[in-house]
Coordinates of N, CA and C and ligand atoms in Angstrom, one line a residue:
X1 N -11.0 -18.1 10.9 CA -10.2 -17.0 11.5 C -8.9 -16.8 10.6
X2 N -8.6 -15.8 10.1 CA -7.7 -15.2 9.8 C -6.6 -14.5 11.0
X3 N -5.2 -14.7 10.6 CA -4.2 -14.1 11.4 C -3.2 -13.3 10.8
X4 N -3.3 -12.0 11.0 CA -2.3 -11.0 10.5 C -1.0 -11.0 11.9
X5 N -0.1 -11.3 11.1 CA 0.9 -11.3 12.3 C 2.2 -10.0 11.4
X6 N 2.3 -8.9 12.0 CA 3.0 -7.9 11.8 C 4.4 -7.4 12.4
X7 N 5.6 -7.6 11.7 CA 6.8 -7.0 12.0 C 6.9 -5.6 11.9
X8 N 7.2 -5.1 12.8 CA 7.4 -3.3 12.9 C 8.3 -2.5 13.8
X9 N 9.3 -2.0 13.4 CA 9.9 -0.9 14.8 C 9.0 -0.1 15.3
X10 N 7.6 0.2 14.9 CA 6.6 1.3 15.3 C 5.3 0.6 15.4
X11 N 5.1 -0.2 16.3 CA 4.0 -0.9 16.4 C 2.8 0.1 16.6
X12 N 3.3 1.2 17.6 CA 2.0 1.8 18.1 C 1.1 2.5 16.8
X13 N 1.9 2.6 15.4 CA 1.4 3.4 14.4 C 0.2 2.3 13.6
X14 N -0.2 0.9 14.5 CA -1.2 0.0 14.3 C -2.5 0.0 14.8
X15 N -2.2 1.1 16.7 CA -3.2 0.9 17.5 C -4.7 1.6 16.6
X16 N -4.3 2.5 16.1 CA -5.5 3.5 15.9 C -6.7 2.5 14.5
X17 N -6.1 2.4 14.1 CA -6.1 1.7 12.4 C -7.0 0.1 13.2
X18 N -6.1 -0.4 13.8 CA -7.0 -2.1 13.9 C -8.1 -2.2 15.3
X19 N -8.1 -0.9 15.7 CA -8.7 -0.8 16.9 C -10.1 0.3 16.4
X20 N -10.4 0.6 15.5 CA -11.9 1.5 15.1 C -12.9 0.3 13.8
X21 N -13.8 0.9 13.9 CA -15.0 0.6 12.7 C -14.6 -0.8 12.5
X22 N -14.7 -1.2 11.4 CA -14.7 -2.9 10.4 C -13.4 -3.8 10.9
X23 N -12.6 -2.7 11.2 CA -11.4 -4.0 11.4 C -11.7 -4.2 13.0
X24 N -12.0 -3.8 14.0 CA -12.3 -4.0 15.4 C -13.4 -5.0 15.0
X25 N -14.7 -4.3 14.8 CA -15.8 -5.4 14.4 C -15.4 -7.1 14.1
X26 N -14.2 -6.7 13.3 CA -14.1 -8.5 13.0 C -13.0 -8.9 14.0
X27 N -12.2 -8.6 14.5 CA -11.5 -9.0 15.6 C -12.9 -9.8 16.7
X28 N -13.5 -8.4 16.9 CA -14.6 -9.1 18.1 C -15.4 -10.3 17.6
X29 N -15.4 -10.2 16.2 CA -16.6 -11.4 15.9 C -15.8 -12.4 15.9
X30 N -14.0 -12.5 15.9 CA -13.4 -14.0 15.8 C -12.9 -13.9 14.0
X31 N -13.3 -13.5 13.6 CA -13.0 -13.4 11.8 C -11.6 -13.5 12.0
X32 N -11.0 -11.9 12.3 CA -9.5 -11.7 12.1 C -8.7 -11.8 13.5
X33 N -7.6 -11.8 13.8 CA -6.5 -11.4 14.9 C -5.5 -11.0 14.3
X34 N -5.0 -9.8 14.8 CA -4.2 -9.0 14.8 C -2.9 -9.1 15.9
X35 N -2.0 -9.6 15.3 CA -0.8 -9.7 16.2 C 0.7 -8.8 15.8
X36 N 0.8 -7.6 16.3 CA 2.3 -6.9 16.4 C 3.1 -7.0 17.1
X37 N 4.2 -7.5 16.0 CA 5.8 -7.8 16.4 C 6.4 -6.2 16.4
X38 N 6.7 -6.3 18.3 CA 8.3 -5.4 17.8 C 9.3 -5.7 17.4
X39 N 10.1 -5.5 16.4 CA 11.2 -5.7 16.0 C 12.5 -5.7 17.4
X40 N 12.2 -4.3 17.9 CA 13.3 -4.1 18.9 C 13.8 -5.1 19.5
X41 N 12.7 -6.1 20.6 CA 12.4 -7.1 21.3 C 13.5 -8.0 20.2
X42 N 13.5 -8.6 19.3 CA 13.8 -9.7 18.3 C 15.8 -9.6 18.3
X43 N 16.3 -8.2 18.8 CA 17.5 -8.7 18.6 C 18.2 -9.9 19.9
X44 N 19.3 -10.3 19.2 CA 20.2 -11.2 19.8 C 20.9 -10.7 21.1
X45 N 21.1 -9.3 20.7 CA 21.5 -7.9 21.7 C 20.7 -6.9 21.9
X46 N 20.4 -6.5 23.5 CA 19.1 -5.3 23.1 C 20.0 -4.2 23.1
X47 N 21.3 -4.6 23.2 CA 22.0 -3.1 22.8 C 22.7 -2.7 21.5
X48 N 22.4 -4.0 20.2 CA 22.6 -3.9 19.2 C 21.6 -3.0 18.2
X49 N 21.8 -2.5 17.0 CA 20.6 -1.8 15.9 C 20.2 -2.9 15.1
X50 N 18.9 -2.0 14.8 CA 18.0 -2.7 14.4 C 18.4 -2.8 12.6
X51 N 19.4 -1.2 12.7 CA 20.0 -1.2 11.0 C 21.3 -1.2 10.8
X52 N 21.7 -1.0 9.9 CA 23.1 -0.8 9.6 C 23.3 -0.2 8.2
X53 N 24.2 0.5 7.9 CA 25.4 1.0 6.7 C 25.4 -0.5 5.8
X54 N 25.1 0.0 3.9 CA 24.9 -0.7 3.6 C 26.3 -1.5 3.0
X55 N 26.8 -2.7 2.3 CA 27.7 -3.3 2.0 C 28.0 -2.3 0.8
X56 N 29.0 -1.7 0.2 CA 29.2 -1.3 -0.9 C 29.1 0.1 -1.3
X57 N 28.6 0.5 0.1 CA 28.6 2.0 0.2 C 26.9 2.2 -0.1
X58 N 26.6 3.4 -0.3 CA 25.5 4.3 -1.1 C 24.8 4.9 0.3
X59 N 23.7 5.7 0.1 CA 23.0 6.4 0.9 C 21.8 5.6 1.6
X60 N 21.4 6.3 3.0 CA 20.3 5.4 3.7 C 21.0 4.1 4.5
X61 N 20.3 3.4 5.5 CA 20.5 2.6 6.3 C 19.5 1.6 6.0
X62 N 20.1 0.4 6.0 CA 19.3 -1.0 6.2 C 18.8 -1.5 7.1
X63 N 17.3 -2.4 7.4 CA 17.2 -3.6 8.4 C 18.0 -4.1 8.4
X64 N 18.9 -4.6 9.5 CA 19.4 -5.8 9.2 C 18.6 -7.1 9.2
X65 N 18.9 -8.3 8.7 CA 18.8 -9.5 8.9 C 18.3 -10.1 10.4
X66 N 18.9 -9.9 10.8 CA 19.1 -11.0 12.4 C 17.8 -10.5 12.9
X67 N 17.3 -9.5 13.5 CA 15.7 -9.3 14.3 C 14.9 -9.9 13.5
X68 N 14.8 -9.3 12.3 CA 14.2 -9.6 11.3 C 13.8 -11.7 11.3
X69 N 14.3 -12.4 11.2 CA 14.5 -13.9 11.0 C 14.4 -13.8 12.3
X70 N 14.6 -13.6 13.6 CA 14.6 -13.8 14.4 C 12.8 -14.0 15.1
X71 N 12.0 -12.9 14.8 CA 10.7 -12.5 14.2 C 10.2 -13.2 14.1
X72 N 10.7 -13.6 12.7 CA 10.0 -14.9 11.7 C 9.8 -16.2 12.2
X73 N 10.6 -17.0 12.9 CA 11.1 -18.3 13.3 C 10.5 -17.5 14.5
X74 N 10.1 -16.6 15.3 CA 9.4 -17.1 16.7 C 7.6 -17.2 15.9
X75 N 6.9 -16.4 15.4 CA 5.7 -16.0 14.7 C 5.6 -17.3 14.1
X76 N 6.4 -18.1 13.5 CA 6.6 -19.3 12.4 C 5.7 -20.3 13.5
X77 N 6.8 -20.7 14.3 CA 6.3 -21.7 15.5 C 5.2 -21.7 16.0
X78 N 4.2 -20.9 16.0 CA 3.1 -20.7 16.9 C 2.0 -21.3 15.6
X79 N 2.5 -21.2 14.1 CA 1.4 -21.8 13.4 C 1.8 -23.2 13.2
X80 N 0.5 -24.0 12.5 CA 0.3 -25.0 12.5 C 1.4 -25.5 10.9
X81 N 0.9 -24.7 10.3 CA 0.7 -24.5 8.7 C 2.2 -24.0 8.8
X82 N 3.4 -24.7 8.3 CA 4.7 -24.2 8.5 C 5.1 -23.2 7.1
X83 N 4.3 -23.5 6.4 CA 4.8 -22.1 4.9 C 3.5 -21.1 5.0
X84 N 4.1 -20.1 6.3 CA 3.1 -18.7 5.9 C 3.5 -18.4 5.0
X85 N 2.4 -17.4 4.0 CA 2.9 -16.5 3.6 C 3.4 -14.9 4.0
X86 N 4.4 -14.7 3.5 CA 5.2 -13.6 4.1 C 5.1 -12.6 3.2
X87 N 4.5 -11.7 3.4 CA 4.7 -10.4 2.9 C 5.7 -9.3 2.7
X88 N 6.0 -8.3 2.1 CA 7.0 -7.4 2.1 C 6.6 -6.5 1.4
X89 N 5.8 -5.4 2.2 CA 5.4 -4.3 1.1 C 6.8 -3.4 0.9
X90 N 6.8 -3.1 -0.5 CA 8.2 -2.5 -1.3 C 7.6 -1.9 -2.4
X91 N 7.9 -0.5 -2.9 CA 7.6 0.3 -4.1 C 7.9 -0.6 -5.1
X92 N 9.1 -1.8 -5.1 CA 9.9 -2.4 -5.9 C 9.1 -3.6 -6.1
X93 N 7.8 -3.8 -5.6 CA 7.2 -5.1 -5.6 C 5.6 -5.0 -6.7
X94 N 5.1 -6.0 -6.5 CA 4.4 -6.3 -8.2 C 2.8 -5.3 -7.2
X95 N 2.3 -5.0 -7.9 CA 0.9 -3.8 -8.1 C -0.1 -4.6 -7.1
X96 N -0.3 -4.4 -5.8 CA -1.5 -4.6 -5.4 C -2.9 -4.5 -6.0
X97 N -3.8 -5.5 -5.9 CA -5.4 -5.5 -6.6 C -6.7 -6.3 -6.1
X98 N -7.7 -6.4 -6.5 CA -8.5 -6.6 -5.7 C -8.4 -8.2 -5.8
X99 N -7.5 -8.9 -7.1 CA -7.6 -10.1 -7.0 C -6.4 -11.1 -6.3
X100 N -5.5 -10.1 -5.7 CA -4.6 -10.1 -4.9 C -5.2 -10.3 -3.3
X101 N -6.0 -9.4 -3.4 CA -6.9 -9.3 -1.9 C -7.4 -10.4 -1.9
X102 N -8.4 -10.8 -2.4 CA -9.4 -11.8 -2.8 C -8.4 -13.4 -2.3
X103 N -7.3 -13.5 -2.8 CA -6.5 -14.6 -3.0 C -5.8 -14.8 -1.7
X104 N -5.1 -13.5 -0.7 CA -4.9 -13.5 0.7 C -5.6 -14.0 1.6
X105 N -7.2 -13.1 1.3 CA -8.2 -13.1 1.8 C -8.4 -15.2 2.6
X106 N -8.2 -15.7 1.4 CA -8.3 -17.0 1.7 C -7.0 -18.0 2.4
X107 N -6.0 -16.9 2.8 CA -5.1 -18.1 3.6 C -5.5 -17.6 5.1
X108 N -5.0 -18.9 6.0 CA -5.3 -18.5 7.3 C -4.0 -17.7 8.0
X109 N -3.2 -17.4 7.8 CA -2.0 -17.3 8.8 C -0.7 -16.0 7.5
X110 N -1.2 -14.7 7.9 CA -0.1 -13.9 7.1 C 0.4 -13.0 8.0
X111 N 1.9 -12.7 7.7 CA 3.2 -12.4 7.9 C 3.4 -11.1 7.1
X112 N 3.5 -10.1 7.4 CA 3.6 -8.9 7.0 C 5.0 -8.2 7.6
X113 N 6.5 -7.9 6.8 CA 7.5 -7.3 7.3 C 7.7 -6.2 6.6
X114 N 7.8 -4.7 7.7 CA 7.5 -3.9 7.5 C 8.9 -3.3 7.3
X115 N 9.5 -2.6 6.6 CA 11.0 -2.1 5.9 C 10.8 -0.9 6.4
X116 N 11.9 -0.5 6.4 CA 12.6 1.2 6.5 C 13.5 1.6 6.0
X117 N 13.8 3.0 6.0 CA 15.0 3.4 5.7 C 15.4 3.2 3.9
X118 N 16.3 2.3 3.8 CA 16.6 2.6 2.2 C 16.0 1.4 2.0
X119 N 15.4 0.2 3.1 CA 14.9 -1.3 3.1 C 15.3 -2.2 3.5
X120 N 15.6 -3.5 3.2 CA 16.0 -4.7 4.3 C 17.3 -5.2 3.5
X121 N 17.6 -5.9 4.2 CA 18.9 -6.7 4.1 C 18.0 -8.1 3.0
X122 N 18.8 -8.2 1.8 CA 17.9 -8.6 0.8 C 18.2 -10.2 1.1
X123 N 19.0 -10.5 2.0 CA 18.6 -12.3 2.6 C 17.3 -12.7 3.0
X124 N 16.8 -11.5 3.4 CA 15.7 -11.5 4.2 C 14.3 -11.9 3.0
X125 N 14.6 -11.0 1.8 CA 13.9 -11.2 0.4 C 13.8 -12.2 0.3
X126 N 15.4 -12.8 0.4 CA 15.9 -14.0 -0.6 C 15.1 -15.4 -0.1
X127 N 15.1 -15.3 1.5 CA 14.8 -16.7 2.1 C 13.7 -16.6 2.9
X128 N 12.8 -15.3 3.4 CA 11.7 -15.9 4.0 C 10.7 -15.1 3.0
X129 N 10.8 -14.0 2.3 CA 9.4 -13.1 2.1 C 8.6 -14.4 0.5
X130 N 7.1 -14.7 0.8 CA 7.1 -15.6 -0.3 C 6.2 -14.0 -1.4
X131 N 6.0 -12.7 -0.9 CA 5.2 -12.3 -1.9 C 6.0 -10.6 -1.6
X132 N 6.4 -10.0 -2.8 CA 6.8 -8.5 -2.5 C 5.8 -7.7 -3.2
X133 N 5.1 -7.0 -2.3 CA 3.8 -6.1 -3.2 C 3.9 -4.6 -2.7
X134 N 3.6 -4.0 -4.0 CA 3.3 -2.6 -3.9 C 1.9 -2.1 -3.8
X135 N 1.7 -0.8 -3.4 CA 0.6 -0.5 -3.5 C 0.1 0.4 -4.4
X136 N 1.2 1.3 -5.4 CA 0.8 1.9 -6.3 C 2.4 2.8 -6.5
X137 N 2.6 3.1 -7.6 CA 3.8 3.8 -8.0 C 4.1 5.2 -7.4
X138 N 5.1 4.9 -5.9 CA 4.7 6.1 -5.4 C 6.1 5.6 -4.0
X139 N 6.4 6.6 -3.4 CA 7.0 5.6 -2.2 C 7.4 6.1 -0.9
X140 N 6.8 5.3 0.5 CA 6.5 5.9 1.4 C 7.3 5.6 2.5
X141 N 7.0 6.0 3.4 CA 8.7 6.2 4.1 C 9.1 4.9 5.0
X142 N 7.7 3.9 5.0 CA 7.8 2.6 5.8 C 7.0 1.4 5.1
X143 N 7.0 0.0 5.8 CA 5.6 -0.6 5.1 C 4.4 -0.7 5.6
X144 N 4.5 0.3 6.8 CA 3.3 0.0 7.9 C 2.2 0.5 7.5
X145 N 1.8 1.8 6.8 CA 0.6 2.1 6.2 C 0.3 0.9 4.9
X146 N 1.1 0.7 4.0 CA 0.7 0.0 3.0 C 0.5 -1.7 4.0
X147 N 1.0 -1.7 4.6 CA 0.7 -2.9 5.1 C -0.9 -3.0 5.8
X148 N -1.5 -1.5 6.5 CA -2.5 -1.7 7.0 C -3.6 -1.6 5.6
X149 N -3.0 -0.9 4.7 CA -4.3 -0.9 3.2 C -4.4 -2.5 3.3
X150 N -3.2 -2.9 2.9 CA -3.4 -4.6 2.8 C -4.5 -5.3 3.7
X151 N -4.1 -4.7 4.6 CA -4.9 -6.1 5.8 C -6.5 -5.0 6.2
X152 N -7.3 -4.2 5.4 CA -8.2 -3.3 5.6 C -8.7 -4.1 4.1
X153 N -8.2 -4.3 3.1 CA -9.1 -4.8 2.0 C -9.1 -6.3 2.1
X154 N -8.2 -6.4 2.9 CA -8.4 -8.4 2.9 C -9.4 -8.6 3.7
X155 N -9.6 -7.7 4.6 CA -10.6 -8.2 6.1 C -12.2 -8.3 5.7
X156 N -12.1 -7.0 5.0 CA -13.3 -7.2 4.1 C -14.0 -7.7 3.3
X157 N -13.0 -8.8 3.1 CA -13.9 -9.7 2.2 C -14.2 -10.7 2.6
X158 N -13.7 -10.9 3.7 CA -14.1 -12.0 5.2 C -15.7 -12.0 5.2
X159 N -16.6 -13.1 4.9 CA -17.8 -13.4 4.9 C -18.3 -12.6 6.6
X160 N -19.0 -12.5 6.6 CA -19.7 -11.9 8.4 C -18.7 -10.6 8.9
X161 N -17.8 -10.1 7.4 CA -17.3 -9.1 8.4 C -18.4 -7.5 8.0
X162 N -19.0 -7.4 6.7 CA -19.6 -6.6 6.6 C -21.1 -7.2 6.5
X163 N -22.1 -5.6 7.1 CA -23.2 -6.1 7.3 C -23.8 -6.4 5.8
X164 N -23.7 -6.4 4.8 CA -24.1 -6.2 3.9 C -23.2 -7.4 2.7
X165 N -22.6 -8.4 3.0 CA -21.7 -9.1 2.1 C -21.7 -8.5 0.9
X166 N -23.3 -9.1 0.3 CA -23.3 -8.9 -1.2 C -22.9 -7.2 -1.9
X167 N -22.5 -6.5 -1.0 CA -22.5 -5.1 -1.3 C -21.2 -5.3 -1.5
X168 N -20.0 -5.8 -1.3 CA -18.5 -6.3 -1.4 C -18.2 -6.8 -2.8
X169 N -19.7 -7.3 -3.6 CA -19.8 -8.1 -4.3 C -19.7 -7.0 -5.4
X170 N -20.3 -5.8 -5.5 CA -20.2 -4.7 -6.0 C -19.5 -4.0 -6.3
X171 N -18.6 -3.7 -5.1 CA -17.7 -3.0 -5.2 C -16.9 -2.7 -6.5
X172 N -16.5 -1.4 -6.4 CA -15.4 -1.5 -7.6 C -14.4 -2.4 -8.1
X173 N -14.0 -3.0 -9.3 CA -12.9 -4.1 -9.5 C -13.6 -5.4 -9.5
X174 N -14.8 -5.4 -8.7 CA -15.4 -6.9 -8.4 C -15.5 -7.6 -10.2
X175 N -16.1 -6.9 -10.6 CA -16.4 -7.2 -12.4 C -15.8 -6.3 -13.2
X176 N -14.6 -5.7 -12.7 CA -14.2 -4.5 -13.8 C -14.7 -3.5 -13.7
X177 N -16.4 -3.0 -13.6 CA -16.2 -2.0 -13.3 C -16.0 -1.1 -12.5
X178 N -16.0 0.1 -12.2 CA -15.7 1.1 -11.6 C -17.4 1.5 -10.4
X179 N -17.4 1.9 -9.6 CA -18.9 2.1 -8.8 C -19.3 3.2 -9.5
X180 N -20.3 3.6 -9.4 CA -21.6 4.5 -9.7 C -21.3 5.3 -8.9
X181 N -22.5 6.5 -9.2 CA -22.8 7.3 -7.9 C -24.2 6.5 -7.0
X182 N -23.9 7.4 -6.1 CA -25.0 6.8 -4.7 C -25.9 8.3 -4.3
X183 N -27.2 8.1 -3.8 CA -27.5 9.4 -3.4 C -29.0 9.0 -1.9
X184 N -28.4 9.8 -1.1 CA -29.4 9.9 0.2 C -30.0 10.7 0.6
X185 N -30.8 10.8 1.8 CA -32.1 12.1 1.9 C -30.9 13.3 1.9
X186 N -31.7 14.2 2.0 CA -33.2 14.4 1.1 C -32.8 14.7 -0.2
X187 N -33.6 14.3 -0.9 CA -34.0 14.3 -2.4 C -33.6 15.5 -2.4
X188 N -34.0 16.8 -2.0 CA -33.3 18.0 -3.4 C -32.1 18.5 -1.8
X189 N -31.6 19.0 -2.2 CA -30.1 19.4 -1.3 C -29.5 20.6 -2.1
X190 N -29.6 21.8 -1.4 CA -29.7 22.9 -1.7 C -29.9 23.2 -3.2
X191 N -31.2 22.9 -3.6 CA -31.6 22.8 -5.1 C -30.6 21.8 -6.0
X192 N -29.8 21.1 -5.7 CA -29.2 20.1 -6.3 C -30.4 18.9 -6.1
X193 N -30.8 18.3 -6.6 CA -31.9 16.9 -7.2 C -31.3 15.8 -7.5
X194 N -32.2 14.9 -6.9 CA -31.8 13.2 -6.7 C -32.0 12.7 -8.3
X195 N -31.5 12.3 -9.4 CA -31.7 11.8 -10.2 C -33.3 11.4 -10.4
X196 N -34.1 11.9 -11.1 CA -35.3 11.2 -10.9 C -35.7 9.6 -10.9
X197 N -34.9 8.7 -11.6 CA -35.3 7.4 -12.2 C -34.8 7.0 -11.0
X198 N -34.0 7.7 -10.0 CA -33.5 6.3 -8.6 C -34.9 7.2 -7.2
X199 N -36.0 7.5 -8.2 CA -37.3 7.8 -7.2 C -38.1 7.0 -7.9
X200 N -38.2 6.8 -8.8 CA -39.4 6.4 -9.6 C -40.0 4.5 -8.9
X201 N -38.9 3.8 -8.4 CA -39.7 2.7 -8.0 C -39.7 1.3 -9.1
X202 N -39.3 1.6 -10.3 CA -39.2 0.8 -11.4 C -37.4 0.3 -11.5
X203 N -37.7 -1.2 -10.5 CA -36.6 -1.7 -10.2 C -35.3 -2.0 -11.5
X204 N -36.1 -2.4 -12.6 CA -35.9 -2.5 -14.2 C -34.7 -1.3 -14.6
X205 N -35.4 -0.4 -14.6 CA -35.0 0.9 -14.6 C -33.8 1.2 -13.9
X206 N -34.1 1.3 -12.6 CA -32.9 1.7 -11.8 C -31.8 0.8 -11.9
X207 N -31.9 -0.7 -12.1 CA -30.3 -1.6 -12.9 C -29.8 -1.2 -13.5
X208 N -30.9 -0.7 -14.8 CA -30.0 -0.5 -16.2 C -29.3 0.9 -15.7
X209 N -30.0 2.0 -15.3 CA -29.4 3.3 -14.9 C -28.0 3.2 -14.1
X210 N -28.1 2.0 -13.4 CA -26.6 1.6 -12.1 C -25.6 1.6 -13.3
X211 N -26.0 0.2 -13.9 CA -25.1 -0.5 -14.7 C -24.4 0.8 -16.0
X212 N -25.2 1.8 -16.5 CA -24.9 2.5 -17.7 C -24.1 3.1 -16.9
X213 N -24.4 3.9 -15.7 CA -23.1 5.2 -15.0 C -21.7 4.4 -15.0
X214 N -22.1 3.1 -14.7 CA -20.9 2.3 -14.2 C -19.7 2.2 -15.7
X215 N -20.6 1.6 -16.5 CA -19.9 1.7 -17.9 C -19.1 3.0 -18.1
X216 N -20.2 4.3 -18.0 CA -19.7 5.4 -18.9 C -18.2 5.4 -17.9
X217 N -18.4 5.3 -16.8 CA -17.7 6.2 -15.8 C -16.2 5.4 -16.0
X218 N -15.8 4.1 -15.9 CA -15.5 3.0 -16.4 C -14.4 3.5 -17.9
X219 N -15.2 3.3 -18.9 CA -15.0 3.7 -20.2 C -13.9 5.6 -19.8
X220 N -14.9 6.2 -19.7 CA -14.0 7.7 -19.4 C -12.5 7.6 -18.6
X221 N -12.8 6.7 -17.3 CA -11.4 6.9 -16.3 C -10.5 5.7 -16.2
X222 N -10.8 4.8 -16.9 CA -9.9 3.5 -16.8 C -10.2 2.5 -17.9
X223 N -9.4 2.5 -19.2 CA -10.1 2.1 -20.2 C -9.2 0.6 -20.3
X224 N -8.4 0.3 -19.3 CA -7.7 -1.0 -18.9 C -8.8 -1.5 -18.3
X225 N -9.6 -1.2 -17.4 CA -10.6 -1.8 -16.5 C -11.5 -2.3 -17.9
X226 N -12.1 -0.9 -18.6 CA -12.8 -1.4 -19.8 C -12.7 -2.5 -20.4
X227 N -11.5 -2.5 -21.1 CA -10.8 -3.2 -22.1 C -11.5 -4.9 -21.1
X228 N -10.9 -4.8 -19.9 CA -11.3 -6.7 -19.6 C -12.5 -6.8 -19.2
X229 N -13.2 -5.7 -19.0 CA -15.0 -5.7 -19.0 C -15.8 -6.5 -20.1
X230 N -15.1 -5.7 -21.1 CA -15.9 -6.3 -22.8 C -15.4 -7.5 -22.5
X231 N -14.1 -7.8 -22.1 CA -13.4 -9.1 -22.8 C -14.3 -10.3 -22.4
X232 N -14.7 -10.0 -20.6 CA -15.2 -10.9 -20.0 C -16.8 -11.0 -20.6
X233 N -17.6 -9.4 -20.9 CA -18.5 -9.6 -21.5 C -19.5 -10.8 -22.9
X234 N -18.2 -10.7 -23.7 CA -18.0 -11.3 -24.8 C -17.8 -12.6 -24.5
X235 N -17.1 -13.4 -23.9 CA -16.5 -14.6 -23.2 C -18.2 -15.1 -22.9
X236 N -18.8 -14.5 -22.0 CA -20.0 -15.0 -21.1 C -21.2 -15.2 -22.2
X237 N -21.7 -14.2 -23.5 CA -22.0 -14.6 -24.2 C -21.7 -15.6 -24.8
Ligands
ADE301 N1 7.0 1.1 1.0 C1 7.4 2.3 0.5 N2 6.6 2.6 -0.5 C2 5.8 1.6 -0.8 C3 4.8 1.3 -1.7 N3 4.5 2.2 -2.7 N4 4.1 0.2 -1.7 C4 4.4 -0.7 -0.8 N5 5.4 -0.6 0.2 C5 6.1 0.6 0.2

């Protein structure tokens, strides 16, 4: 079992997201648990904020500190394992990836604090977060969506969470490459036609055909993916 434990001023913007398709599925099967922290609850005063004016002046408002740690050390207690890992999704943090996922995927107990505003009170960086990840060069107005990408690709690679494991095994990133195209009934679709060779029955065939799209497609749109495709290629020979 896996445990996503989430800090948020906006918890409700969780319900829709861990409550449909794959991520519900694994809740019910025991795989994952989903637990959201309000922030609000966490202060010392419920008539204090949750932000403040930053030290030094500049634009935007901060988390403070205090809910925040406050959060942490109650969520801390309840595990076994005293060094969760703590998350912090931030534009300012290192490139989310599949071997990032993959590596989560395997702890039991993650801590996800979700920022606003111009971001957190950087004590908070300093002394509990062990990992600051981005999701791509871009920047969104909270960490709650990137925090749900996070915990939608980790979940997935939870053995018994998809009906199909080895199809995870596929996926894009798994080896570098990029996925293929896919195609379903019916064969012609408004005079557009199924590839012939993925009818023909000649299993031989239809690999190499997977594997070539995968390449070209690969090669054309991501030639960094390329580049450690060969590398690994060449290695295994
Ligand atoms: N918070 C705001 N923008 C973000 C991004 N690109 N990645 C992760 N967290 C963020």
């Amino acid at each position: 079992m896996i445990s996503f434990n989430v800090i948020t001023p906006f918890p409700a913007m969780f319900d829709a997201v861990l409550n449909e398709s794959i991520l519900l599925k694994a809740k019910q099967k025991n795989i994952a648990e989903y637990n959201i922290f309000n922030l609000f609850n966490y202060l010392d005063n419920s008539s204090d904020r949750i932000d403040d004016y930053p030290f030094g002046g500049g634009e935007g408002m901060l988390l403070k500190a205090e809910p925040i740690f406050n959060a942490f050390e109650s969520i801390k207690s309840t595990f076994r394992n005293n060094k969760p890992r703590v998350i912090f999704p931030t534009p300012d943090g290192k490139i989310f990836n599949h071997s990032k996922a993959k590596e989560l995927s395997e702890e039991s107990n993650l801590i996800f604090i979700c920022g606003h505003y111009k971001g957190i009170d950087q004590r908070v960086r300093d002394e509990i977060v062990t990992d600051e990840i981005s999701i791509g060069d871009f920047v969104l107005t909270g960490g709650e969506l990137p925090s749900m990408i996070m915990i939608d690709s980790i979940v997935r690679l939870k053995e018994g969470v998809l009906n199909n494991y080895k199809s995870a095994k596929k996926d894009s990133f798994y080896d570098f490459l990029l996925d293929g195209p896919h195609y379903t009934r019916p064969r012609d679709f408004k005079g557009i036609n199924v590839p012939e060779v993925l009818l023909s029955g000649n299993h031989k065939k239809i690999k190499d055909w997977f594997l070539n799209q995968r390449e070209e497609k690969t090669k054309k749109l991501r030639l960094d993916l390329w580049e450690k495709y060969k590398s690994i290629k060449t290695e295994k020979k």
